[in-house]
Coordinates of C-alpha atoms in Angstrom, one line a residue:
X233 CA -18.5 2.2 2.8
X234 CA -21.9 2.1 1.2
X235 CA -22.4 -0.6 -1.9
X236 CA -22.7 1.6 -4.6
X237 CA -18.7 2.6 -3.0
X238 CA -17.6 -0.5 -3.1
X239 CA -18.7 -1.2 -5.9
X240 CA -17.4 1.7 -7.9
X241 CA -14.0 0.5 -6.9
X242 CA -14.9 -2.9 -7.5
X243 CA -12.4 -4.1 -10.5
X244 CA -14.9 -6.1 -11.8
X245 CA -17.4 -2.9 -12.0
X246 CA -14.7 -1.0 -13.9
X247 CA -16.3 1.2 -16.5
X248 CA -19.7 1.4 -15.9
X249 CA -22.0 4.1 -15.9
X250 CA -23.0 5.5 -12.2
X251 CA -26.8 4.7 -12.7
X252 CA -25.6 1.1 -13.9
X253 CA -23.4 1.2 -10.1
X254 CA -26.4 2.4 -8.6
X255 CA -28.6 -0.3 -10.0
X256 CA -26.4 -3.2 -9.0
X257 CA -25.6 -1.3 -5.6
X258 CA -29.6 -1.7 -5.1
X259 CA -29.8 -5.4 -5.6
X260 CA -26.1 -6.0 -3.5
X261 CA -26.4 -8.2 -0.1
X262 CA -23.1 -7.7 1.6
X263 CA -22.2 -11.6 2.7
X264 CA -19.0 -13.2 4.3
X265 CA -17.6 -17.0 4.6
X266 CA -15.6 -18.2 7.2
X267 CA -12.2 -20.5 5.7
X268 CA -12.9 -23.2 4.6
X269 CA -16.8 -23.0 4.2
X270 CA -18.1 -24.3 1.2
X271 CA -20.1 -21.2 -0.4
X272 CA -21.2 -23.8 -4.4
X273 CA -21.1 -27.1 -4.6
X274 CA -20.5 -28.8 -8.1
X275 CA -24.0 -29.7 -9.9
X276 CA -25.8 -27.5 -7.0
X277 CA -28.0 -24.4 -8.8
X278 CA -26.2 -21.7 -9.0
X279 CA -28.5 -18.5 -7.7
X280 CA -26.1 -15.9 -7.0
X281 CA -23.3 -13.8 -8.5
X282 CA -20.8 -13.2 -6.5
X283 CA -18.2 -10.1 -6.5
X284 CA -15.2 -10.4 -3.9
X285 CA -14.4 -7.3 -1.9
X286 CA -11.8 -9.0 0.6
X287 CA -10.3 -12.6 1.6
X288 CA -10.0 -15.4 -1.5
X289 CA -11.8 -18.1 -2.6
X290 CA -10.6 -21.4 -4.5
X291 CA -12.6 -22.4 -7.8
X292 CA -12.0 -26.1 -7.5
X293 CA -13.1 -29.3 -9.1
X294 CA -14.4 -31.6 -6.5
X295 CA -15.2 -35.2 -7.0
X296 CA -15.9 -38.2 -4.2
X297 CA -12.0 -39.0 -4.5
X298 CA -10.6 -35.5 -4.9
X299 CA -10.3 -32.1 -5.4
X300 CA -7.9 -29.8 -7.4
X301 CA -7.9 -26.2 -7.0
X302 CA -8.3 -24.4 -10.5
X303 CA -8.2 -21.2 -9.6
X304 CA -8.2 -18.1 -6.4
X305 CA -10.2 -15.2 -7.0
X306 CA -9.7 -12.3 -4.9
X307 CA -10.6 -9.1 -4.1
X308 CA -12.0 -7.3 -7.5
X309 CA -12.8 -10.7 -8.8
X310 CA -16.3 -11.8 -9.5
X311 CA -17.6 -15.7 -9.2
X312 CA -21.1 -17.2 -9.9
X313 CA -21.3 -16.3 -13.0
X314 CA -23.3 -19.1 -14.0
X315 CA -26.5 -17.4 -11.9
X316 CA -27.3 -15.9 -14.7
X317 CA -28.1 -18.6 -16.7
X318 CA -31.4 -19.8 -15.6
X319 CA -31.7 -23.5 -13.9
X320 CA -28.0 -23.9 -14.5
X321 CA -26.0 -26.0 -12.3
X322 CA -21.7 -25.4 -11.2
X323 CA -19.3 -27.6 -12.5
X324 CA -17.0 -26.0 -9.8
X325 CA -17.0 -26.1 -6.0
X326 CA -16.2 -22.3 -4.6
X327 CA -14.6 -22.9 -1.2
X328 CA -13.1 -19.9 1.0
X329 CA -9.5 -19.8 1.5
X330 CA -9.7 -17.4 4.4
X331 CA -12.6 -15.6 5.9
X332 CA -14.1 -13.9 3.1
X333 CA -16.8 -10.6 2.2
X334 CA -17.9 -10.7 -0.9
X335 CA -21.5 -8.6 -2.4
X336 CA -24.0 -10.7 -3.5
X337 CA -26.2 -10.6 -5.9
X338 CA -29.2 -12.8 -7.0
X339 CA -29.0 -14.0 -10.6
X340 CA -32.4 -13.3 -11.2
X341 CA -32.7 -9.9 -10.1
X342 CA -29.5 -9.5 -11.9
X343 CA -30.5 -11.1 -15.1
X344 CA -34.2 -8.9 -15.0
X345 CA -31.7 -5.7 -14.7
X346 CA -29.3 -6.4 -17.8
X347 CA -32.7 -6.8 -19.8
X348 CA -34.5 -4.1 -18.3
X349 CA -31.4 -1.9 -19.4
X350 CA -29.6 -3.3 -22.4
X351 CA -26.2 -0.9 -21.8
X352 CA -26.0 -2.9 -18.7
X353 CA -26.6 -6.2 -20.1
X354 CA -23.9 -5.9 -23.1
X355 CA -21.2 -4.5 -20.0
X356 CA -22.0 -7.3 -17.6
X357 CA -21.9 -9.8 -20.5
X358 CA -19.0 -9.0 -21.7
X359 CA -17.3 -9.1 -17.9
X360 CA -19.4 -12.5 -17.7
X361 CA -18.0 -14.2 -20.7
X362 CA -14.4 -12.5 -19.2
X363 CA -15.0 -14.7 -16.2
X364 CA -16.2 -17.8 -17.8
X365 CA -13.2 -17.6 -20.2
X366 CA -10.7 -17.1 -17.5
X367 CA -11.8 -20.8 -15.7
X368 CA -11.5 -22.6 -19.1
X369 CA -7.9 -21.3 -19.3
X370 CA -7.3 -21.9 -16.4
X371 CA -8.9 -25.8 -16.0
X372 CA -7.1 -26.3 -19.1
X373 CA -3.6 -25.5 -17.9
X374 CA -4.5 -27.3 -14.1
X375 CA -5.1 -30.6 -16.6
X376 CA -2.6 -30.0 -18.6
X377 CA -0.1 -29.4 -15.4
X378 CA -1.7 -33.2 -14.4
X379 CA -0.7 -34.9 -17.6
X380 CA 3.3 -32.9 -17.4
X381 CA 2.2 -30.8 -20.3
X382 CA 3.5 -27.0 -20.1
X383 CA 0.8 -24.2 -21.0
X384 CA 2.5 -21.0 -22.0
X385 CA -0.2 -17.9 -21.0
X386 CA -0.1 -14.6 -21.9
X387 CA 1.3 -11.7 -19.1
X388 CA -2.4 -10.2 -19.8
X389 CA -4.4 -12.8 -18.9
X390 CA -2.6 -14.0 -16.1
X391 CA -2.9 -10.7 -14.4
X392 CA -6.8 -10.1 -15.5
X393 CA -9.1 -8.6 -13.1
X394 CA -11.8 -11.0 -13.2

């Protein structure tokens, strides 16, 4: 299956225009992770965006003494958002939970797309801020779950995409 395929059927991708498809299918790097390798660390750069085609990852926050899994992200999920900010570090760690293929792309070559194209930009920002919103929820109900406190969520967003 050729990028811009895999991508078409990509959740994640779900709505854009072909040229936008073929775009990002141009800049795509098909990667894969074995289980258990790390593929961010927390406070490391973030340079790529990531969108899972097969396997999972865990989203987890990662300290000298622990780590708690916030999250899994799967196939049609998207991670490394942050890569398109520029010079900003993870919070999270992104380990694989099982061997993993994902297409990668690099936030700057990303980033230079959305501006060259603005239709892009506002689709992948809006997916973006999706993503972004989706790990606050969800390291706010993983704290909450730590200090006994019940977080009620919605069927929708528990069953979102990315």
């Amino acid at each position: 299956m050729t990028h811009e395929e895999t991508l078409r059927n990509h959740a994640f991708m779900h709505g854009l225009a072909d040229r936008h498809i073929a775009t990002l299918a141009a800049l795509a790097t098909e990667v894969t992770f074995a289980e258990n390798e790390v593929i961010l660390e927390n406070r490391q750069e973030s340079r790529y965006f990531y969108l899972v085609t097969s396997g999972s990852v865990n989203v987890e926050l990662h300290t000298s003494i622990l780590t708690v899994s916030v999250l899994t992200v799967g196939p049609g999920q998207a991670f490394g958002w942050s890569a398109l900010l520029d010079h900003q570090d993870t919070v999270f760690q992104v380990r694989a939970r099982e061997r993993t293929a994902a297409l990668r792309i690099a936030g700057p070559d990303l980033t230079q797309a959305c501006r060259d194209d603005g239709e892009l930009g506002v689709g992948m920002l809006l997916r973006t801020l999706q993503v972004a919103a989706g790990r606050i929820k969800a390291t706010e109900a993983k704290f909450a779950e730590m200090c006994g406190v019940r977080i009620h969520s919605s069927a929708k967003n528990e069953h979102s995409p990315i």
